[in-house]
PDB file of C-alpha atoms in Angstrom:
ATOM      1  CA  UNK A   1      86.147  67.430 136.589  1.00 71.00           C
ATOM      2  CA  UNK A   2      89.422  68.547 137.943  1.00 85.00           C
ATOM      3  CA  UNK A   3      90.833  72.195 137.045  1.00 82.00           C
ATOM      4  CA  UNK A   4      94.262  71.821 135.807  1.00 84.00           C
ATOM      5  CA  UNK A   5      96.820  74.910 137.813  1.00 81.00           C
ATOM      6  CA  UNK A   6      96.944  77.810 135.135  1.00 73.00           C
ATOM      7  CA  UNK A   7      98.813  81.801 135.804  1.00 69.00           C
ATOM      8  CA  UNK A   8      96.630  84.222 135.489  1.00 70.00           C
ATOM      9  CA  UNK A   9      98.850  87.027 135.841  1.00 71.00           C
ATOM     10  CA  UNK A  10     102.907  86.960 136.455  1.00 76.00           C
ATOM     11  CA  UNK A  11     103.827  88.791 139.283  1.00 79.00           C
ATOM     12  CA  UNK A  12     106.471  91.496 138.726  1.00 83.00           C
ATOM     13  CA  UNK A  13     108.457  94.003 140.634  1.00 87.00           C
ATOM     14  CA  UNK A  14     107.583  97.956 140.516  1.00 89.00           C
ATOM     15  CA  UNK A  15     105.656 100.636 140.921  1.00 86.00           C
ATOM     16  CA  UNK A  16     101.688 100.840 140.402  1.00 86.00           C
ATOM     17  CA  UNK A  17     101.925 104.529 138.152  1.00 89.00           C
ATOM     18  CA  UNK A  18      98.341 105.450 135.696  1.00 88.00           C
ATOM     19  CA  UNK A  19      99.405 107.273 133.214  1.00 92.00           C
ATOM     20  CA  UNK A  20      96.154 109.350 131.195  1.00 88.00           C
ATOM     21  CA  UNK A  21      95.638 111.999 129.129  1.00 88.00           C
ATOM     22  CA  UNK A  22      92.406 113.744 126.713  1.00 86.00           C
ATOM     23  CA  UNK A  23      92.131 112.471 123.211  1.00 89.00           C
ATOM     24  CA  UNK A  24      90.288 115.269 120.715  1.00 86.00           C
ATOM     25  CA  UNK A  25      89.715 112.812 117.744  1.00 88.00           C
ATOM     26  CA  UNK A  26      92.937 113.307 116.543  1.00 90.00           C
ATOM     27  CA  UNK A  27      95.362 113.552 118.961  1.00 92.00           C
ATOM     28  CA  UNK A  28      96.194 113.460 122.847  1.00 91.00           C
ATOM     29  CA  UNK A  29      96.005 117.325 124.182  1.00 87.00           C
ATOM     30  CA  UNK A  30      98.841 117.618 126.972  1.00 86.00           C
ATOM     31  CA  UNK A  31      99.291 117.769 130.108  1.00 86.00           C
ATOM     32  CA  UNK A  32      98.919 114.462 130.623  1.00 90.00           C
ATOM     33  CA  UNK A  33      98.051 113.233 134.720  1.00 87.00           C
ATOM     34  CA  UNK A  34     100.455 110.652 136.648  1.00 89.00           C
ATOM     35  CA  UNK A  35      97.970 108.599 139.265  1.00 84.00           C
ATOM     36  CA  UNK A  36     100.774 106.749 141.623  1.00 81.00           C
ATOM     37  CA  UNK A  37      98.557 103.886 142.800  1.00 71.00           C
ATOM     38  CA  UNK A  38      98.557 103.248 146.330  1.00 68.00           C
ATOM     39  CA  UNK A  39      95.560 101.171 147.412  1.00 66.00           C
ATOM     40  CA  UNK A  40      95.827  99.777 150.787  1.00 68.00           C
ATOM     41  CA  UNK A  41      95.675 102.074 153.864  1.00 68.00           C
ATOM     42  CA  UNK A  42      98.482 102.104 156.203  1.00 64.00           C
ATOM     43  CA  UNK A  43     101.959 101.873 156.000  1.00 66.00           C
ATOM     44  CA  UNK A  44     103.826  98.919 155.226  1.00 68.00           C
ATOM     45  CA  UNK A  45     100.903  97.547 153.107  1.00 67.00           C
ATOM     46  CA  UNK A  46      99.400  96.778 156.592  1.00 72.00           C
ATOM     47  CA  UNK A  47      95.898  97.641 155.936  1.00 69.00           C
ATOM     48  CA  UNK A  48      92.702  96.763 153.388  1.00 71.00           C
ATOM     49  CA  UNK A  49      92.691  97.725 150.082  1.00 67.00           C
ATOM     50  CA  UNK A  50      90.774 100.835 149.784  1.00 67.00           C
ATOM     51  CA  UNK A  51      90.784 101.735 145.886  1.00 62.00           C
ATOM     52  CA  UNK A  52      91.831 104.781 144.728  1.00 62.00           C
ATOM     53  CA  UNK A  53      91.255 106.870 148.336  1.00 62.00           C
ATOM     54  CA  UNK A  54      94.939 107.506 148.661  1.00 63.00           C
ATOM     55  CA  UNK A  55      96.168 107.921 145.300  1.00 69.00           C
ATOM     56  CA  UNK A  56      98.398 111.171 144.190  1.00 72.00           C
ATOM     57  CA  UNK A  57      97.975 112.733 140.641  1.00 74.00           C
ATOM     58  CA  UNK A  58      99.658 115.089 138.928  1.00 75.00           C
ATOM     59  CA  UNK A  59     100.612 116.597 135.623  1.00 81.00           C
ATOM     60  CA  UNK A  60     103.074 115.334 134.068  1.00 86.00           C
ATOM     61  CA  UNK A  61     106.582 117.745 133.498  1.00 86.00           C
ATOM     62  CA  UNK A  62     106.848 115.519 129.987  1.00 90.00           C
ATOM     63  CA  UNK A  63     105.576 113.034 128.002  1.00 92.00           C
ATOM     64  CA  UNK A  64     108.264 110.105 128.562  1.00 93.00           C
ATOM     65  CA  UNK A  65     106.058 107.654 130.376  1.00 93.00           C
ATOM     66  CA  UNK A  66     102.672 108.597 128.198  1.00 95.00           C
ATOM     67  CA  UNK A  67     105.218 107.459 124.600  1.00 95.00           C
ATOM     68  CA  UNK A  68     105.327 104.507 126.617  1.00 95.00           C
ATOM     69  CA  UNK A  69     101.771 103.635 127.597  1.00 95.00           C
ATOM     70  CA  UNK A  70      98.938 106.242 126.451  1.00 94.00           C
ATOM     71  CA  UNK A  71     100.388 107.159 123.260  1.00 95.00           C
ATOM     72  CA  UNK A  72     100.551 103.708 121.771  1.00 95.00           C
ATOM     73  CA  UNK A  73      97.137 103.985 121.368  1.00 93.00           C
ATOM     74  CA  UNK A  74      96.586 107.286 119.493  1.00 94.00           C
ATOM     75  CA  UNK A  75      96.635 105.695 115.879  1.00 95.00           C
ATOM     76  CA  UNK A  76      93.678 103.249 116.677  1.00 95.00           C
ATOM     77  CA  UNK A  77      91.692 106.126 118.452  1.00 93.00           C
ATOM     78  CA  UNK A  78      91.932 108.434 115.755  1.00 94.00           C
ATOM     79  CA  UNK A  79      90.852 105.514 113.488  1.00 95.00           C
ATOM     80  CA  UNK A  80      87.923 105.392 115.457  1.00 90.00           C
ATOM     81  CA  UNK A  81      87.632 109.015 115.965  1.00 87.00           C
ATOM     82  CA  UNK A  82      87.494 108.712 120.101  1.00 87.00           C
ATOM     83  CA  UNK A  83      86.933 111.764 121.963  1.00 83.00           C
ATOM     84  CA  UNK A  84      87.579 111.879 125.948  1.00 82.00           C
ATOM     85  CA  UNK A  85      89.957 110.119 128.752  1.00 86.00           C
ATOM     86  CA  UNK A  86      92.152 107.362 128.085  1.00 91.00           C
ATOM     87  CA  UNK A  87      93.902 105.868 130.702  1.00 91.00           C
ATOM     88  CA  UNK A  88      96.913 102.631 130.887  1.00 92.00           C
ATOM     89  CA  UNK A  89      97.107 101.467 134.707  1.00 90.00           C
ATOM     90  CA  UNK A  90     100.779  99.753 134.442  1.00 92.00           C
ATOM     91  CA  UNK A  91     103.367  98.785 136.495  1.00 91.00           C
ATOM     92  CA  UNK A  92     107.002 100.580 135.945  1.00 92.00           C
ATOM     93  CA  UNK A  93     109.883  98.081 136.798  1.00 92.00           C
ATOM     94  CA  UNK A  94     113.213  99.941 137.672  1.00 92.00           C
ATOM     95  CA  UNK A  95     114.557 100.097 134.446  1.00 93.00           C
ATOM     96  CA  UNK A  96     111.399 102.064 133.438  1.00 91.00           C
ATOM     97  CA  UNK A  97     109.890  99.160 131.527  1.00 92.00           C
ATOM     98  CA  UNK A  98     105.888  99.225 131.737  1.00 94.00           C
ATOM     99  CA  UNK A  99     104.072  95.797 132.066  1.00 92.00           C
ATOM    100  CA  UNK A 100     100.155  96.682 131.104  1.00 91.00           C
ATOM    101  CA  UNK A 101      97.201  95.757 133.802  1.00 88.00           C
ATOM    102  CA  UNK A 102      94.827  97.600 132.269  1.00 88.00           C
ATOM    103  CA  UNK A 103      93.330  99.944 129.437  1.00 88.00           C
ATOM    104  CA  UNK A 104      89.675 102.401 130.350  1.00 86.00           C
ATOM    105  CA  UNK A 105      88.299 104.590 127.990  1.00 82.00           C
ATOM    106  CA  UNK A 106      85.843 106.784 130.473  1.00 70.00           C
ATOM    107  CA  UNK A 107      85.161 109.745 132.877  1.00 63.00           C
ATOM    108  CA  UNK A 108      85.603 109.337 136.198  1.00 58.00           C
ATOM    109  CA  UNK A 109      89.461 109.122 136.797  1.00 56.00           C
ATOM    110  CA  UNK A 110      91.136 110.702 140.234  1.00 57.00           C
ATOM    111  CA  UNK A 111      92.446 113.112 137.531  1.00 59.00           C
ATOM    112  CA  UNK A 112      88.931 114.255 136.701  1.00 65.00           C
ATOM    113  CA  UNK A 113      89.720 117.009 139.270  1.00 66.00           C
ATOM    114  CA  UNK A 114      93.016 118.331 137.695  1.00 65.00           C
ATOM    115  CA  UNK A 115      91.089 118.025 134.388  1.00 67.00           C
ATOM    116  CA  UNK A 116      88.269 120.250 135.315  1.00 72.00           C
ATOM    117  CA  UNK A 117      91.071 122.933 136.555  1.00 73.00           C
ATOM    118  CA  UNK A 118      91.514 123.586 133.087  1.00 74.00           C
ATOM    119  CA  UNK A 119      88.084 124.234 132.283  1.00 75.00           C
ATOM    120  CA  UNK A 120      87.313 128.331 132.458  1.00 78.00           C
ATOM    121  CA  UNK A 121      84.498 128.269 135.519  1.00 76.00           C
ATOM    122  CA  UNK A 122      81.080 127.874 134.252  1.00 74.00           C
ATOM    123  CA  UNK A 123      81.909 125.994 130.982  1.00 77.00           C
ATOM    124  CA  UNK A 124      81.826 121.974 132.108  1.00 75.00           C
ATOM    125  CA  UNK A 125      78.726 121.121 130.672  1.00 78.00           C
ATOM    126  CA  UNK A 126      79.418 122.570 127.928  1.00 82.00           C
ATOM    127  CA  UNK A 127      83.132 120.879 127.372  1.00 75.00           C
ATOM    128  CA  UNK A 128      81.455 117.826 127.935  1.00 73.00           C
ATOM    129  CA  UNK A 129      78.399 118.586 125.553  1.00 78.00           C
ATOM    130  CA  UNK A 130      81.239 119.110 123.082  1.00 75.00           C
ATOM    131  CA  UNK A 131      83.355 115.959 123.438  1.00 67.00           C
ATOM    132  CA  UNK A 132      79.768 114.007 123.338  1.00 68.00           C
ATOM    133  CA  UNK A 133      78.516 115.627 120.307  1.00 71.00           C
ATOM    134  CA  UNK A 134      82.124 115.442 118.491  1.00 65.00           C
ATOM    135  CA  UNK A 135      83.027 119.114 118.388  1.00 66.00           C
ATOM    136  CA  UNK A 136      86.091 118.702 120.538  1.00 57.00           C
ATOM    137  CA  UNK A 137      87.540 119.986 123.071  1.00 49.00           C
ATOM    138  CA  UNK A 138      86.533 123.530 123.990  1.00 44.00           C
ATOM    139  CA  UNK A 139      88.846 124.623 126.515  1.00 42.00           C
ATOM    140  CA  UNK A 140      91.516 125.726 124.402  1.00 39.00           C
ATOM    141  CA  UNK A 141      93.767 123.290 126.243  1.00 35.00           C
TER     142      UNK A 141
END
């Protein structure tokens, strides 16, 4: 049998940018992290893709582009009373518009790090105990 030609995915113009941020049941809990994607090595796009090795985070100075991604989902996590990292990998055209690749619920995010320096030293296990068992976040964030 032959495989008609389908599109998987459209192709559009911008910037790879992750936008996530900590959800404590009821709401997101600022700041949120910025991952600019950048996943081959080399300049110019010369090289192999190497996943998130060269990727810059940072905390975002507002919460423009997580209204626009992250945000939208706070209704439906709250439903569901979701604790932890949510994350929307999109791409931002110039105008700012985001087109969505893809939606993760989980730890292990190059912003991990920039979470955990909010986390008074000694107390990780036991912020994670807490968003496992429900309680919520501990770190007063």
């Amino acid at each position: 049998a032959q495989v008609k030609p389908f599109v998987l995915q459209e192709r559009v113009e911008g910037t790879e940018v992750s936008c996530n941020g900590w959800f404590n049941g009821r709401e997101f809990v600022p700041p949120f992290d910025i991952t600019l994607e950048e996943k081959k090595c080399l300049a110019g796009d010369l090289g192999c893709r190497t996943g998130c090795e060269s990727n810059v985070v940072y905390h975002a100075q507002d919460e423009r582009l997580a209204d626009l991604t992250v945000c939208l989902m706070e209704e439906e996590l709250a439903e569901e009373g979701y604790q932890g990292p949510v994350d929307i990998n999109s791409i931002i055209s110039a105008d700012g518009t985001p087109q969505f690749l893809e939606f993760s619920a989980r730890l292990g995010f190059d912003a991990t790090q920039a979470w955990m320096r909010l986390i008074p030293e000694g107390e990780l296990g036991e912020q994670l105990e807490a968003f496992i068992s429900g309680v919520g976040s501990q770190a007063g964030c």
